[in-house]
Amino acid sequence: EMDFFGGEDSCVMRPRLECDRDRPLMATNKGGRTMFDASEYTSWYCFPFEEDPYDGPEAVFSFQHPGTGAVFIDLHTPCAELNLIAVRWNDWEEDGICPTEETVTLQCDAKYGTGDDRLRIDEFAPINYLLIVDGPEGERANFTLNAECP
């Protein structure tokens, strides 16, 4: 059973990802929501172009960037190909709102190479992100997520 913040309509899972955990956060996208796919990621300019559908479930975590410069988010996916998408998004923390395809003013970064992914996010004031773990071909698998903050 997936555990979501804010009830049934929410896109965001518990717990939030915190900086410098003792152990990486272990999770899965099996049984997750299927709210985001290639149409969202393309309209948010996460990818220059997208050939994969991203049509399976995703796992979405909230993360507050402390605003201290370069933060590294590490996704470890030994079981299947999953990719990491980071969306700068304050409306979740403030109003519990998830972005949609029509949301156009997003800053989005993604890592979609084969194997583990490491994403660098530079911010110099605290700001909230949604971290999305999604399979390009609808893969469902366990993974770990970790944030290294200065």
CSV table of C-alpha atoms in Angstrom, one decimal:
chain,number,residue,atom,x,y,z
A,1,GLU,CA,0.0,0.0,0.0
A,2,MET,CA,1.5,3.3,-1.1
A,3,ASP,CA,1.5,6.1,1.5
A,4,PHE,CA,0.7,9.5,0.1
A,5,PHE,CA,0.7,12.9,1.8
A,6,GLY,CA,-2.7,14.6,1.6
A,7,GLY,CA,-4.9,11.7,0.8
A,8,GLU,CA,-6.1,10.0,-2.4
A,9,ASP,CA,-5.7,12.8,-4.9
A,10,SER,CA,-2.1,13.6,-4.0
A,11,CYS,CA,0.9,12.9,-6.3
A,12,VAL,CA,3.5,13.1,-3.5
A,13,MET,CA,4.6,10.1,-1.4
A,14,ARG,CA,5.8,9.9,2.2
A,15,PRO,CA,8.3,10.3,3.5
A,16,ARG,CA,9.9,13.5,2.0
A,17,LEU,CA,13.5,13.1,1.0
A,18,GLU,CA,15.7,14.8,3.5
A,19,CYS,CA,19.3,15.9,3.1
A,20,ASP,CA,22.2,13.7,4.2
A,21,ARG,CA,20.2,10.7,5.5
A,22,ASP,CA,22.0,8.0,7.4
A,23,ARG,CA,20.9,5.5,4.7
A,24,PRO,CA,19.4,6.2,1.3
A,25,LEU,CA,15.6,6.3,1.1
A,26,MET,CA,14.3,2.9,-0.2
A,27,ALA,CA,11.2,2.9,-2.2
A,28,THR,CA,9.4,1.6,-5.3
A,29,ASN,CA,7.2,2.9,-8.1
A,30,LYS,CA,5.1,-0.3,-8.1
A,31,GLY,CA,1.5,0.6,-7.2
A,32,GLY,CA,2.2,4.4,-7.6
A,33,ARG,CA,0.1,6.9,-9.4
A,34,THR,CA,0.2,7.3,-13.1
A,35,MET,CA,-0.2,11.1,-13.2
A,36,PHE,CA,2.9,12.1,-15.2
A,37,ASP,CA,4.1,10.8,-18.6
A,38,ALA,CA,6.1,12.0,-21.6
A,39,SER,CA,3.5,14.7,-22.4
A,40,GLU,CA,4.1,16.4,-19.1
A,41,TYR,CA,7.9,15.9,-19.2
A,42,THR,CA,8.1,17.3,-22.7
A,43,SER,CA,5.8,20.3,-22.0
A,44,TRP,CA,7.9,21.1,-18.9
A,45,TYR,CA,11.1,20.9,-21.1
A,46,CYS,CA,12.6,18.2,-18.9
A,47,PHE,CA,14.0,16.5,-22.0
A,48,PRO,CA,15.0,18.0,-25.3
A,49,PHE,CA,12.8,15.4,-27.0
A,50,GLU,CA,11.2,12.3,-25.8
A,51,GLU,CA,10.8,9.0,-27.6
A,52,ASP,CA,9.8,6.9,-24.5
A,53,PRO,CA,6.2,7.0,-23.2
A,54,TYR,CA,6.9,7.0,-19.4
A,55,ASP,CA,3.4,5.5,-19.2
A,56,GLY,CA,3.7,3.5,-16.1
A,57,PRO,CA,3.4,4.5,-12.4
A,58,GLU,CA,5.9,6.9,-10.9
A,59,ALA,CA,7.1,7.7,-7.4
A,60,VAL,CA,7.1,11.4,-6.4
A,61,PHE,CA,8.9,12.8,-3.4
A,62,SER,CA,9.0,16.4,-2.0
A,63,PHE,CA,12.4,17.8,-1.3
A,64,GLN,CA,13.4,21.2,0.1
A,65,HIS,CA,16.7,22.4,-1.4
A,66,PRO,CA,18.4,24.2,1.5
A,67,GLY,CA,19.7,27.0,-0.8
A,68,THR,CA,23.4,26.3,0.0
A,69,GLY,CA,24.7,25.7,-3.6
A,70,ALA,CA,25.1,22.4,-5.3
A,71,VAL,CA,23.0,19.5,-4.1
A,72,PHE,CA,23.4,16.0,-5.6
A,73,ILE,CA,20.5,13.7,-5.9
A,74,ASP,CA,21.4,10.0,-6.4
A,75,LEU,CA,19.0,7.4,-7.8
A,76,HIS,CA,20.2,3.8,-7.5
A,77,THR,CA,18.2,1.4,-9.7
A,78,PRO,CA,19.8,-2.0,-9.8
A,79,CYS,CA,16.6,-3.9,-10.9
A,80,ALA,CA,15.3,-2.0,-13.9
A,81,GLU,CA,15.7,1.3,-15.8
A,82,LEU,CA,14.2,4.2,-13.9
A,83,ASN,CA,14.9,7.8,-14.5
A,84,LEU,CA,15.1,10.9,-12.2
A,85,ILE,CA,13.2,14.1,-12.9
A,86,ALA,CA,13.4,17.2,-10.6
A,87,VAL,CA,10.8,19.9,-10.9
A,88,ARG,CA,11.1,23.2,-9.0
A,89,TRP,CA,7.6,23.5,-7.5
A,90,ASN,CA,6.5,25.5,-4.4
A,91,ASP,CA,2.8,25.0,-4.8
A,92,TRP,CA,2.9,21.5,-3.3
A,93,GLU,CA,4.3,22.8,0.0
A,94,GLU,CA,2.0,25.8,0.1
A,95,ASP,CA,-1.3,24.4,-1.3
A,96,GLY,CA,-0.9,20.7,-1.8
A,97,ILE,CA,-1.2,21.2,-5.6
A,98,CYS,CA,0.5,18.9,-8.1
A,99,PRO,CA,1.7,20.2,-11.5
A,100,THR,CA,-0.1,19.3,-14.7
A,101,GLU,CA,0.7,19.3,-18.4
A,102,GLU,CA,-0.7,22.9,-18.6
A,103,THR,CA,1.7,24.1,-16.0
A,104,VAL,CA,4.2,26.0,-18.1
A,105,THR,CA,6.4,28.0,-15.8
A,106,LEU,CA,8.4,25.1,-14.4
A,107,GLN,CA,12.1,24.6,-14.1
A,108,CYS,CA,12.8,21.0,-14.7
A,109,ASP,CA,16.0,18.9,-14.8
A,110,ALA,CA,16.3,15.3,-15.7
A,111,LYS,CA,18.8,12.4,-15.9
A,112,TYR,CA,17.8,9.7,-18.2
A,113,GLY,CA,20.9,7.7,-19.0
A,114,THR,CA,21.1,4.0,-18.6
A,115,GLY,CA,21.8,2.8,-15.0
A,116,ASP,CA,22.1,4.9,-11.9
A,117,ASP,CA,21.4,8.7,-12.2
A,118,ARG,CA,23.0,11.6,-10.4
A,119,LEU,CA,21.4,15.0,-10.7
A,120,ARG,CA,23.0,18.3,-9.6
A,121,ILE,CA,20.7,21.1,-8.5
A,122,ASP,CA,22.2,24.5,-7.8
A,123,GLU,CA,20.1,26.9,-5.7
A,124,PHE,CA,21.1,29.9,-3.5
A,125,ALA,CA,17.9,30.3,-1.6
A,126,PRO,CA,15.7,27.6,-0.1
A,127,ILE,CA,13.2,26.3,-2.6
A,128,ASN,CA,11.0,23.2,-2.9
A,129,TYR,CA,11.2,20.5,-5.5
A,130,LEU,CA,9.3,17.4,-6.6
A,131,LEU,CA,11.6,14.5,-7.4
A,132,ILE,CA,9.9,12.1,-9.8
A,133,VAL,CA,11.2,8.5,-10.4
A,134,ASP,CA,9.6,7.0,-13.5
A,135,GLY,CA,10.4,4.2,-16.0
A,136,PRO,CA,10.8,5.2,-19.6
A,137,GLU,CA,9.0,2.1,-20.8
A,138,GLY,CA,6.6,1.7,-17.8
A,139,GLU,CA,9.2,-0.2,-15.7
A,140,ARG,CA,8.2,-0.9,-12.1
A,141,ALA,CA,11.1,-1.5,-9.7
A,142,ASN,CA,12.6,-0.9,-6.3
A,143,PHE,CA,15.2,1.9,-5.9
A,144,THR,CA,17.0,4.1,-3.5
A,145,LEU,CA,17.2,7.9,-3.5
A,146,ASN,CA,19.7,10.0,-1.6
A,147,ALA,CA,20.4,13.8,-1.3
A,148,GLU,CA,23.9,15.1,-0.6
A,149,CYS,CA,23.7,18.7,0.6
A,150,PRO,CA,26.6,21.1,1.4
